[in-house]
Short mmCIF file of C-alpha atoms in Angstrom, two decimals:
data_model
loop_
_atom_site.label_atom_id
_atom_site.label_comp_id
_atom_site.label_asym_id
_atom_site.label_seq_id
_atom_site.Cartn_x
_atom_site.Cartn_y
_atom_site.Cartn_z
CA MET E 1 0.05 5.37 27.63
CA GLU E 2 -0.42 7.38 24.34
CA ARG E 3 2.83 9.42 25.13
CA ARG E 4 4.85 6.31 25.87
CA VAL E 5 3.93 4.61 22.72
CA LEU E 6 4.91 7.68 20.79
CA ASP E 7 8.20 7.82 22.52
CA ILE E 8 8.92 4.25 21.69
CA GLY E 9 8.06 4.86 18.14
CA LYS E 10 10.56 7.78 18.02
CA ALA E 11 13.25 5.53 19.67
CA VAL E 12 12.71 2.89 16.92
CA LEU E 13 13.05 5.45 14.22
CA GLU E 14 16.15 6.90 15.83
CA LYS E 15 17.67 3.39 16.08
CA ASN E 16 16.86 2.87 12.41
CA GLN E 17 18.41 6.28 11.46
CA GLY E 18 21.52 5.41 13.40
CA LEU E 19 21.95 2.19 11.43
CA ALA E 20 21.11 3.79 8.04
CA ASN E 21 23.83 6.47 8.79
CA LEU E 22 26.41 3.70 9.31
CA LEU E 23 25.17 1.88 6.20
CA ARG E 24 25.48 5.18 4.19
CA GLN E 25 29.05 5.59 5.48
CA ASP E 26 29.85 1.94 4.47
CA PHE E 27 28.25 2.39 1.07
CA ALA E 28 30.31 5.58 0.50
CA GLU E 29 33.68 3.98 1.50
CA LYS E 30 32.94 1.15 -0.97
CA GLY E 31 31.67 3.37 -3.74
CA VAL E 32 28.46 1.63 -4.25
CA TYR E 33 25.46 3.78 -5.28
CA VAL E 34 22.17 2.72 -3.59
CA VAL E 35 18.67 3.25 -4.80
CA ASN E 36 15.52 2.57 -2.73
CA VAL E 37 12.47 1.99 -4.99
CA VAL E 38 9.13 2.53 -3.26
CA SER E 39 5.52 2.40 -4.51
CA SER E 40 2.03 0.83 -4.05
CA PRO E 41 1.60 -2.90 -4.48
CA GLY E 42 1.29 -3.62 -8.15
CA SER E 43 2.73 -0.25 -9.49
CA GLY E 44 5.29 -2.18 -11.59
CA LYS E 45 8.51 -2.00 -9.56
CA THR E 46 9.61 -5.48 -10.39
CA GLU E 47 8.74 -5.20 -14.18
CA LEU E 48 10.58 -1.77 -14.40
CA LEU E 49 13.63 -3.18 -12.65
CA THR E 50 13.91 -6.09 -15.11
CA ARG E 51 14.09 -3.53 -17.92
CA VAL E 52 16.65 -1.41 -15.98
CA LEU E 53 18.77 -4.33 -15.30
CA ASP E 54 18.77 -5.43 -18.90
CA ARG E 55 20.43 -2.04 -19.70
CA ILE E 56 22.57 -1.47 -16.69
CA ALA E 57 23.79 -4.69 -15.20
CA SER E 58 26.28 -5.40 -18.02
CA GLN E 59 27.97 -1.94 -17.28
CA LEU E 60 27.99 -2.01 -13.46
CA ARG E 61 28.27 -4.85 -10.96
CA THR E 62 24.63 -4.60 -9.76
CA GLY E 63 22.74 -6.15 -6.82
CA VAL E 64 19.11 -6.18 -5.94
CA PHE E 65 17.47 -6.64 -2.56
CA VAL E 66 13.63 -7.40 -2.92
CA GLY E 67 11.48 -6.86 0.18
CA ASP E 68 8.15 -8.67 0.48
CA LEU E 69 6.02 -9.98 3.35
CA ALA E 70 5.97 -13.37 1.78
CA THR E 71 7.20 -15.38 -1.23
CA ASP E 72 10.33 -15.09 -3.43
CA ARG E 73 8.22 -14.43 -6.68
CA ASP E 74 9.89 -11.07 -7.21
CA ALA E 75 13.45 -12.35 -6.76
CA ALA E 76 12.63 -15.14 -9.21
CA ARG E 77 11.28 -12.61 -11.82
CA LEU E 78 14.50 -10.56 -11.37
CA GLU E 79 16.88 -13.39 -11.89
CA GLY E 80 18.49 -13.78 -15.26
CA HIS E 81 18.88 -10.02 -15.80
CA GLY E 82 22.52 -9.83 -14.96
CA ALA E 83 22.22 -8.87 -11.32
CA GLU E 84 22.74 -10.59 -7.96
CA VAL E 85 19.39 -10.87 -6.40
CA LEU E 86 18.40 -11.49 -2.77
CA GLN E 87 14.89 -11.77 -1.39
CA ILE E 88 14.19 -10.32 1.93
CA ASN E 89 10.93 -11.56 3.61
CA THR E 90 9.85 -9.11 6.23
CA ASP E 91 7.56 -11.58 7.99
CA GLY E 92 4.63 -9.14 8.46
CA TYR E 93 6.63 -5.82 8.46
CA CYS E 94 5.05 -3.33 6.14
CA HIS E 95 8.48 -1.84 4.89
CA LEU E 96 12.18 -2.67 5.00
CA GLU E 97 14.31 -1.34 7.85
CA ALA E 98 18.08 -0.47 8.11
CA ASN E 99 18.77 -3.63 10.10
CA MET E 100 17.34 -5.87 7.39
CA ILE E 101 19.52 -4.21 4.91
CA ARG E 102 22.57 -4.49 7.06
CA GLU E 103 22.09 -8.17 7.46
CA ALA E 104 21.37 -8.63 3.72
CA TRP E 105 24.43 -6.34 2.94
CA HIS E 106 26.80 -8.67 4.91
CA SER E 107 25.83 -11.62 2.76
CA PHE E 108 26.86 -9.49 -0.31
CA ALA E 109 30.06 -8.35 1.19
CA GLU E 110 32.41 -10.16 -1.30
CA LYS E 111 30.41 -9.14 -4.45
CA LYS E 112 32.11 -5.67 -4.98
CA LEU E 113 28.91 -4.07 -6.25
CA GLU E 114 28.99 -0.70 -7.83
CA LEU E 115 25.14 -0.41 -7.76
CA LEU E 116 22.66 -1.72 -5.19
CA ILE E 117 18.96 -1.44 -5.97
CA ILE E 118 16.45 -2.00 -3.04
CA GLU E 119 12.88 -2.82 -4.03
CA ASN E 120 10.90 -1.98 -0.96
CA VAL E 121 7.55 -3.67 0.15
CA GLY E 122 4.69 -2.42 -1.91
CA ASN E 123 3.25 0.28 0.39
CA LEU E 124 2.82 4.03 -0.08
CA VAL E 125 3.02 4.94 3.58
CA CYS E 126 5.45 3.05 5.85
CA PRO E 127 8.60 2.86 3.65
CA GLY E 128 8.59 6.73 3.61
CA THR E 129 9.72 6.88 7.24
CA HIS E 130 12.65 4.47 7.10
CA ASP E 131 15.96 5.58 5.76
CA LEU E 132 17.93 2.58 4.38
CA GLY E 133 21.14 4.58 3.89
CA GLU E 134 20.30 5.03 0.12
CA ASP E 135 21.66 7.68 -2.10
CA LEU E 136 18.50 7.98 -4.09
CA ARG E 137 14.83 7.27 -3.18
CA VAL E 138 12.78 6.65 -6.27
CA VAL E 139 8.93 6.70 -6.14
CA LEU E 140 6.70 5.01 -8.77
CA LEU E 141 3.15 6.10 -9.73
CA SER E 142 1.39 3.93 -12.15
CA THR E 143 -1.24 5.20 -14.47
CA THR E 144 -3.71 2.54 -13.17
CA GLU E 145 -3.58 3.91 -9.52
CA GLY E 146 -4.96 7.35 -10.48
CA GLU E 147 -3.61 10.96 -10.69
CA ASP E 148 -4.56 11.82 -7.02
CA LYS E 149 -2.01 9.56 -5.27
CA PRO E 150 0.65 12.12 -4.64
CA LEU E 151 -1.99 14.36 -2.84
CA LYS E 152 -3.20 11.47 -0.73
CA TYR E 153 0.20 10.00 0.19
CA PRO E 154 2.19 13.23 0.24
CA SER E 155 5.02 12.11 2.65
CA ILE E 156 6.47 9.39 0.41
CA PHE E 157 6.40 11.60 -2.62
CA LYS E 158 8.06 14.46 -0.55
CA THR E 159 10.93 12.26 0.65
CA ALA E 160 11.64 10.90 -2.84
CA HIS E 161 14.50 12.26 -5.10
CA LEU E 162 13.02 11.12 -8.31
CA ALA E 163 9.56 10.11 -9.47
CA VAL E 164 8.79 7.56 -12.31
CA VAL E 165 5.31 7.26 -13.85
CA THR E 166 4.80 3.54 -14.94
CA LYS E 167 2.49 1.77 -17.24
CA LEU E 168 2.16 4.48 -19.67
CA ASP E 169 0.98 1.99 -22.23
CA LEU E 170 -2.27 1.78 -20.16
CA ALA E 171 -2.85 5.53 -20.04
CA GLU E 172 -5.58 5.39 -22.68
CA PRO E 173 -7.77 2.55 -21.31
CA VAL E 174 -7.61 3.82 -17.82
CA GLY E 175 -8.21 7.47 -18.81
CA TRP E 176 -5.03 8.80 -17.28
CA ASP E 177 -4.91 12.63 -17.08
CA GLN E 178 -1.19 13.15 -17.33
CA ALA E 179 -1.23 16.94 -16.86
CA ALA E 180 -3.20 16.48 -13.56
CA ALA E 181 -0.89 13.78 -12.38
CA LEU E 182 2.31 15.75 -13.02
CA GLN E 183 0.82 18.86 -11.40
CA ASN E 184 -0.05 16.83 -8.29
CA ILE E 185 3.44 15.43 -8.09
CA ARG E 186 4.83 19.09 -8.53
CA ASP E 187 2.45 20.40 -5.89
CA VAL E 188 3.57 17.99 -3.28
CA ALA E 189 7.30 17.71 -4.32
CA PRO E 190 8.39 20.64 -6.40
CA GLY E 191 11.52 20.26 -8.36
CA THR E 192 11.50 16.46 -8.16
CA PRO E 193 12.42 15.13 -11.66
CA ILE E 194 9.79 12.96 -13.21
CA TYR E 195 10.47 10.12 -15.68
CA LEU E 196 7.67 8.82 -17.91
CA THR E 197 7.98 5.11 -18.65
CA SER E 198 6.32 1.96 -19.89
CA ALA E 199 8.18 -1.33 -19.10
CA ARG E 200 6.03 -3.03 -21.63
CA THR E 201 6.91 -0.89 -24.66
CA GLY E 202 10.27 0.19 -23.26
CA ASP E 203 9.42 3.86 -23.58
CA GLY E 204 11.38 6.10 -21.36
CA ILE E 205 13.58 3.41 -20.00
CA SER E 206 16.73 4.73 -21.60
CA PRO E 207 16.65 8.29 -20.03
CA LEU E 208 16.02 6.77 -16.51
CA CYS E 209 18.85 4.22 -17.03
CA ASP E 210 21.29 6.96 -18.25
CA GLU E 211 20.45 9.04 -15.08
CA LEU E 212 21.13 6.06 -12.78
CA LEU E 213 24.34 5.03 -14.65
CA SER E 214 25.68 8.65 -14.48
CA LYS E 215 24.95 8.93 -10.64
CA ALA E 216 26.50 5.48 -9.85
CA LEU E 217 29.65 6.13 -12.10
CA SER E 218 30.13 9.45 -10.53
CA LYS E 219 30.05 7.87 -7.03
CA SER E 220 32.42 5.01 -7.89
CA GLY E 221 34.63 7.53 -9.63
CA GLU E 222 34.84 9.69 -6.39
CA VAL E 223 36.16 6.52 -4.54
CA ALA E 224 38.62 5.57 -7.26
CA ARG E 225 40.11 9.17 -7.19
CA ARG E 226 40.72 9.20 -3.49
CA MET I 1 15.45 -3.29 23.14
CA GLU I 2 13.95 -5.45 20.45
CA ARG I 3 11.81 -7.28 22.99
CA ARG I 4 10.52 -4.11 24.62
CA VAL I 5 9.46 -2.68 21.22
CA LEU I 6 7.56 -5.99 20.46
CA ASP I 7 5.79 -5.99 23.81
CA ILE I 8 4.70 -2.26 23.31
CA GLY I 9 3.52 -3.19 19.87
CA LYS I 10 1.46 -6.02 21.41
CA ALA I 11 0.11 -3.44 24.13
CA VAL I 12 -1.02 -1.21 21.35
CA LEU I 13 -2.81 -4.01 19.45
CA GLU I 14 -4.42 -5.20 22.72
CA LYS I 15 -5.71 -1.75 23.38
CA ASN I 16 -7.14 -1.54 19.84
CA GLN I 17 -8.75 -4.94 20.26
CA GLY I 18 -10.36 -3.83 23.46
CA LEU I 19 -11.83 -0.69 21.83
CA ALA I 20 -12.85 -2.75 18.77
CA ASN I 21 -14.78 -5.13 21.17
CA LEU I 22 -16.56 -2.20 22.71
CA LEU I 23 -17.42 -0.81 19.26
CA ARG I 24 -18.71 -4.22 18.13
CA GLN I 25 -20.95 -4.32 21.13
CA ASP I 26 -22.30 -0.79 20.55
CA PHE I 27 -22.81 -1.52 16.72
CA ALA I 28 -24.75 -4.81 17.77
CA GLU I 29 -26.99 -2.88 20.22
CA LYS I 30 -27.85 -0.38 17.66
CA GLY I 31 -28.34 -2.85 14.86
CA VAL I 32 -25.86 -1.21 12.50
CA TYR I 33 -23.98 -3.51 10.13
CA VAL I 34 -20.29 -2.43 9.60
CA VAL I 35 -18.17 -3.14 6.78
CA ASN I 36 -14.37 -2.41 6.60
CA VAL I 37 -13.07 -2.14 2.99
CA VAL I 38 -9.26 -2.60 2.61
CA SER I 39 -7.00 -2.65 -0.45
CA SER I 40 -3.96 -1.18 -2.10
CA PRO I 41 -4.02 2.49 -3.14
CA GLY I 42 -5.78 2.87 -6.36
CA SER I 43 -7.58 -0.31 -6.35
CA GLY I 44 -10.90 1.37 -6.76
CA LYS I 45 -12.35 1.40 -3.27
CA THR I 46 -14.00 4.84 -3.78
CA GLU I 47 -15.32 4.22 -7.24
CA LEU I 48 -16.84 0.89 -6.06
CA LEU I 49 -18.42 2.51 -3.13
CA THR I 50 -20.14 5.22 -5.28
CA ARG I 51 -21.75 2.39 -7.23
CA VAL I 52 -22.70 0.50 -4.01
CA LEU I 53 -24.17 3.62 -2.45
CA ASP I 54 -26.30 4.36 -5.58
CA ARG I 55 -28.01 0.95 -5.08
CA ILE I 56 -28.13 0.61 -1.35
CA ALA I 57 -28.36 4.02 0.23
CA SER I 58 -31.96 4.53 -0.74
CA GLN I 59 -32.84 1.31 1.17
CA LEU I 60 -30.70 1.58 4.31
CA ARG I 61 -29.66 4.66 6.24
CA THR I 62 -25.88 4.50 5.39
CA GLY I 63 -22.85 6.33 6.65
CA VAL I 64 -19.35 6.13 5.36
CA PHE I 65 -16.06 6.87 7.04
CA VAL I 66 -13.15 7.43 4.67
CA GLY I 67 -9.55 7.14 5.93
CA ASP I 68 -6.70 8.84 4.29
CA LEU I 69 -3.36 10.31 5.27
CA ALA I 70 -4.29 13.71 3.72
CA THR I 71 -7.07 15.51 1.63
CA ASP I 72 -10.74 15.07 1.78
CA ARG I 73 -10.93 14.19 -2.01
CA ASP I 74 -12.46 10.68 -1.43
CA ALA I 75 -15.19 12.12 0.89
CA ALA I 76 -15.97 14.65 -1.87
CA ARG I 77 -16.30 11.84 -4.42
CA LEU I 78 -18.65 9.95 -2.28
CA GLU I 79 -20.92 12.80 -1.44
CA GLY I 80 -24.14 13.04 -3.34
CA HIS I 81 -24.71 9.27 -3.41
CA GLY I 82 -27.23 9.20 -0.57
CA ALA I 83 -24.95 8.49 2.50
CA GLU I 84 -23.60 10.50 5.34
CA VAL I 85 -19.93 10.80 4.64
CA LEU I 86 -17.03 11.73 7.05
CA GLN I 87 -13.37 12.02 6.11
CA ILE I 88 -10.88 10.73 8.79
CA ASN I 89 -7.43 12.15 8.17
CA THR I 90 -4.86 9.77 9.92
CA ASP I 91 -2.03 12.34 9.88
CA GLY I 92 0.60 9.92 8.82
CA TYR I 93 -0.94 6.57 10.17
CA CYS I 94 -0.81 3.76 7.67
CA HIS I 95 -4.24 2.45 8.66
CA LEU I 96 -7.40 3.25 10.65
CA GLU I 97 -7.47 2.33 14.31
CA ALA I 98 -10.52 1.57 16.67
CA ASN I 99 -10.06 4.96 18.61
CA MET I 100 -10.32 6.87 15.38
CA ILE I 101 -13.59 5.00 14.56
CA ARG I 102 -14.89 5.56 18.09
CA GLU I 103 -14.37 9.35 17.76
CA ALA I 104 -16.02 9.44 14.31
CA TRP I 105 -18.81 7.30 15.50
CA HIS I 106 -19.55 9.81 18.36
CA SER I 107 -20.16 12.39 15.71
CA PHE I 108 -22.66 10.19 13.84
CA ALA I 109 -24.55 9.06 17.07
CA GLU I 110 -27.79 10.79 16.08
CA LYS I 111 -27.95 9.58 12.56
CA LYS I 112 -29.57 6.12 13.41
CA LEU I 113 -27.58 4.34 10.68
CA GLU I 114 -28.28 0.78 9.54
CA LEU I 115 -25.24 0.37 7.58
CA LEU I 116 -21.73 1.90 8.16
CA ILE I 117 -19.02 1.46 5.54
CA ILE I 118 -15.40 2.16 6.50
CA GLU I 119 -13.02 2.86 3.65
CA ASN I 120 -9.67 2.22 5.06
CA VAL I 121 -6.30 3.87 4.12
CA GLY I 122 -5.00 2.34 0.85
CA ASN I 123 -2.55 -0.16 2.22
CA LEU I 124 -2.32 -4.00 1.77
CA VAL I 125 -0.39 -4.59 4.93
CA CYS I 126 -1.23 -2.45 8.11
CA PRO I 127 -5.10 -2.34 8.09
CA GLY I 128 -5.02 -6.22 8.38
CA THR I 129 -3.87 -6.19 11.97
CA HIS I 130 -6.38 -3.58 13.29
CA ASP I 131 -9.86 -4.74 14.14
CA LEU I 132 -12.36 -1.82 13.76
CA GLY I 133 -15.31 -3.65 15.30
CA GLU I 134 -16.66 -4.50 11.82
CA ASP I 135 -18.95 -7.38 10.93
CA LEU I 136 -17.39 -7.85 7.47
CA ARG I 137 -13.90 -7.19 6.23
CA VAL I 138 -13.86 -6.81 2.42
CA VAL I 139 -10.56 -6.95 0.51
CA LEU I 140 -10.28 -5.56 -3.11
CA LEU I 141 -7.85 -6.77 -5.70
CA SER I 142 -7.79 -4.78 -8.97
CA THR I 143 -6.92 -6.39 -12.25
CA THR I 144 -4.25 -3.79 -12.76
CA GLU I 145 -2.27 -4.74 -9.64
CA GLY I 146 -1.43 -8.28 -10.89
CA GLU I 147 -2.67 -11.73 -9.91
CA ASP I 148 0.07 -12.40 -7.39
CA LYS I 149 -0.97 -9.99 -4.57
CA PRO I 150 -2.79 -12.48 -2.56
CA LEU I 151 0.34 -14.57 -2.29
CA LYS I 152 2.53 -11.67 -1.49
CA TYR I 153 0.30 -10.02 1.08
CA PRO I 154 -1.42 -13.10 2.54
CA SER I 155 -2.36 -11.78 5.98
CA ILE I 156 -4.80 -9.23 4.68
CA PHE I 157 -6.53 -11.80 2.43
CA LYS I 158 -6.69 -14.31 5.24
CA THR I 159 -8.48 -11.85 7.60
CA ALA I 160 -11.04 -10.79 4.93
CA HIS I 161 -14.46 -12.37 4.99
CA LEU I 162 -15.10 -11.40 1.26
CA ALA I 163 -12.98 -10.59 -1.69
CA VAL I 164 -13.90 -8.35 -4.62
CA VAL I 165 -12.01 -8.23 -7.86
CA THR I 166 -12.25 -4.68 -9.31
CA LYS I 167 -11.59 -3.03 -12.71
CA LEU I 168 -12.61 -6.07 -14.69
CA ASP I 169 -13.14 -3.73 -17.66
CA LEU I 170 -9.36 -3.38 -17.75
CA ALA I 171 -8.70 -7.20 -17.82
CA GLU I 172 -7.87 -7.43 -21.28
CA PRO I 173 -5.51 -4.37 -21.75
CA VAL I 174 -3.58 -5.37 -18.62
CA GLY I 175 -3.48 -9.14 -19.64
CA TRP I 176 -5.28 -10.30 -16.46
CA ASP I 177 -5.05 -13.98 -15.81
CA GLN I 178 -8.27 -14.53 -13.95
CA ALA I 179 -7.89 -18.28 -13.25
CA ALA I 180 -4.50 -17.59 -11.67
CA ALA I 181 -5.82 -14.75 -9.58
CA LEU I 182 -8.78 -16.68 -8.20
CA GLN I 183 -6.65 -19.63 -7.52
CA ASN I 184 -4.17 -17.44 -5.68
CA ILE I 185 -7.00 -15.95 -3.46
CA ARG I 186 -8.28 -19.48 -2.78
CA ASP I 187 -4.83 -20.72 -1.84
CA VAL I 188 -4.43 -18.11 0.73
CA ALA I 189 -8.01 -17.80 1.97
CA PRO I 190 -9.91 -20.99 1.18
CA GLY I 191 -13.72 -20.60 1.19
CA THR I 192 -13.64 -16.70 1.00
CA PRO I 193 -16.61 -15.72 -1.43
CA ILE I 194 -15.18 -13.77 -4.48
CA TYR I 195 -17.15 -11.11 -6.35
CA LEU I 196 -16.11 -9.99 -9.75
CA THR I 197 -16.92 -6.37 -10.53
CA SER I 198 -16.29 -3.38 -12.74
CA ALA I 199 -17.44 0.00 -11.27
CA ARG I 200 -17.04 1.43 -14.75
CA THR I 201 -19.44 -0.87 -16.53
CA GLY I 202 -21.50 -1.80 -13.54
CA ASP I 203 -20.84 -5.48 -13.97
CA GLY I 204 -21.20 -7.56 -10.77
CA ILE I 205 -22.33 -4.67 -8.59
CA SER I 206 -25.80 -6.02 -8.15
CA PRO I 207 -24.84 -9.44 -6.60
CA LEU I 208 -22.41 -7.69 -4.24
CA CYS I 209 -25.05 -5.17 -3.10
CA ASP I 210 -27.70 -7.93 -2.67
CA GLU I 211 -25.25 -9.73 -0.36
CA LEU I 212 -24.44 -6.51 1.73
CA LEU I 213 -28.15 -5.61 1.97
CA SER I 214 -29.12 -9.08 2.95
CA LYS I 215 -26.45 -9.22 5.72
CA ALA I 216 -27.41 -5.64 6.93
CA LEU I 217 -31.02 -6.20 7.05
CA SER I 218 -30.61 -9.47 8.90
CA LYS I 219 -28.73 -7.61 11.53
CA SER I 220 -31.17 -4.77 12.00
CA GLY I 221 -33.99 -7.42 12.03
CA GLU I 222 -32.26 -9.10 14.92
CA VAL I 223 -32.33 -5.92 16.85
CA ALA I 224 -36.01 -5.23 16.03
CA ARG I 225 -37.04 -8.71 17.13
CA ARG I 226 -35.59 -8.32 20.57
#
């Protein structure tokens, strides 16, 4: 019984990987740069994205898929910041899967996006195992969660290409030990670039946006040069 | 393929439910009251439990199982507070399952506990679907996560018997809207008692401990009267 369950789990992941590979190929052909944002619930994904969109969406045609178990609250918060926004309700699923992105992507086919940001379901475990065809996986760690999360949830930090510390404005009241937190990220994911941000004050948003812009423009440029 | 996966998922949940029922029977025979604590990563489960143990463990023989993907940091933090503590590493699983509790429970067989507290893996989705044979499921909502989490993760709030707001000391710096948060919990889980706490200041810890003590003593009393 145990073995059978594990094999099915593997089959599900392989099916997801196959779909993610097809998505990645399609994204490459169209020159759209895709970012998958993962974190705990309440780490500030949506708030950070509103600030990022305010800087980026006027320079690149940007779309956002927002994954949640229920409600369209995050989509509502993201509207009015210059991007096309679509809420994906997972109906109990703890993460987004490639087939959900494929379906959502069909509905965005005519929008000729240059940048697609996927805000995953708030969860530090499950989204780590499901490739969505993204170019860049970004993991957030908020100062309010505590410095030990990279050690306790290592897989999602290991699979991320870039880490963003959020809610820096709350560092003092929560007693945030920044040296320890950065060391924990580095211990689990050596070499992963780390950006320090506060969506509330705007600190650190510019360097993060510059990095995303540069990567996205480089990808659309590659397609244009073909 | 989709159907087969769903059926297997159902079989896994049914197997878990069968084991949870056996555990519940065993807990009842031994008169041990069992509490399953669930929340996001970093909501303050471990910190709250250290305060609860400081008040309760001298009055009831108490054990704690701590679930995490990796590390024994939470077990280390809980030691020295009067309870027997065992770390369960789930090796990638996003939640604790009844078979993990059964195995851990075997190793606690000789301890004659009156109260067993299970600190689940930090995750607002997956632990909601897995019964562990507990008497009481407690869900935490920290002020730093935001007031909307009950609406966005309704299933785990619906299955909880008791809700605890944590990190009240941070309410002001994070701009916590308490009326909205309590309303959101009530909208999703009407009638669920809500306790307001700060592990840092100690506010609200006593009423919560009194409630746990009263429930646990009532259960062990039932066994004694047989």
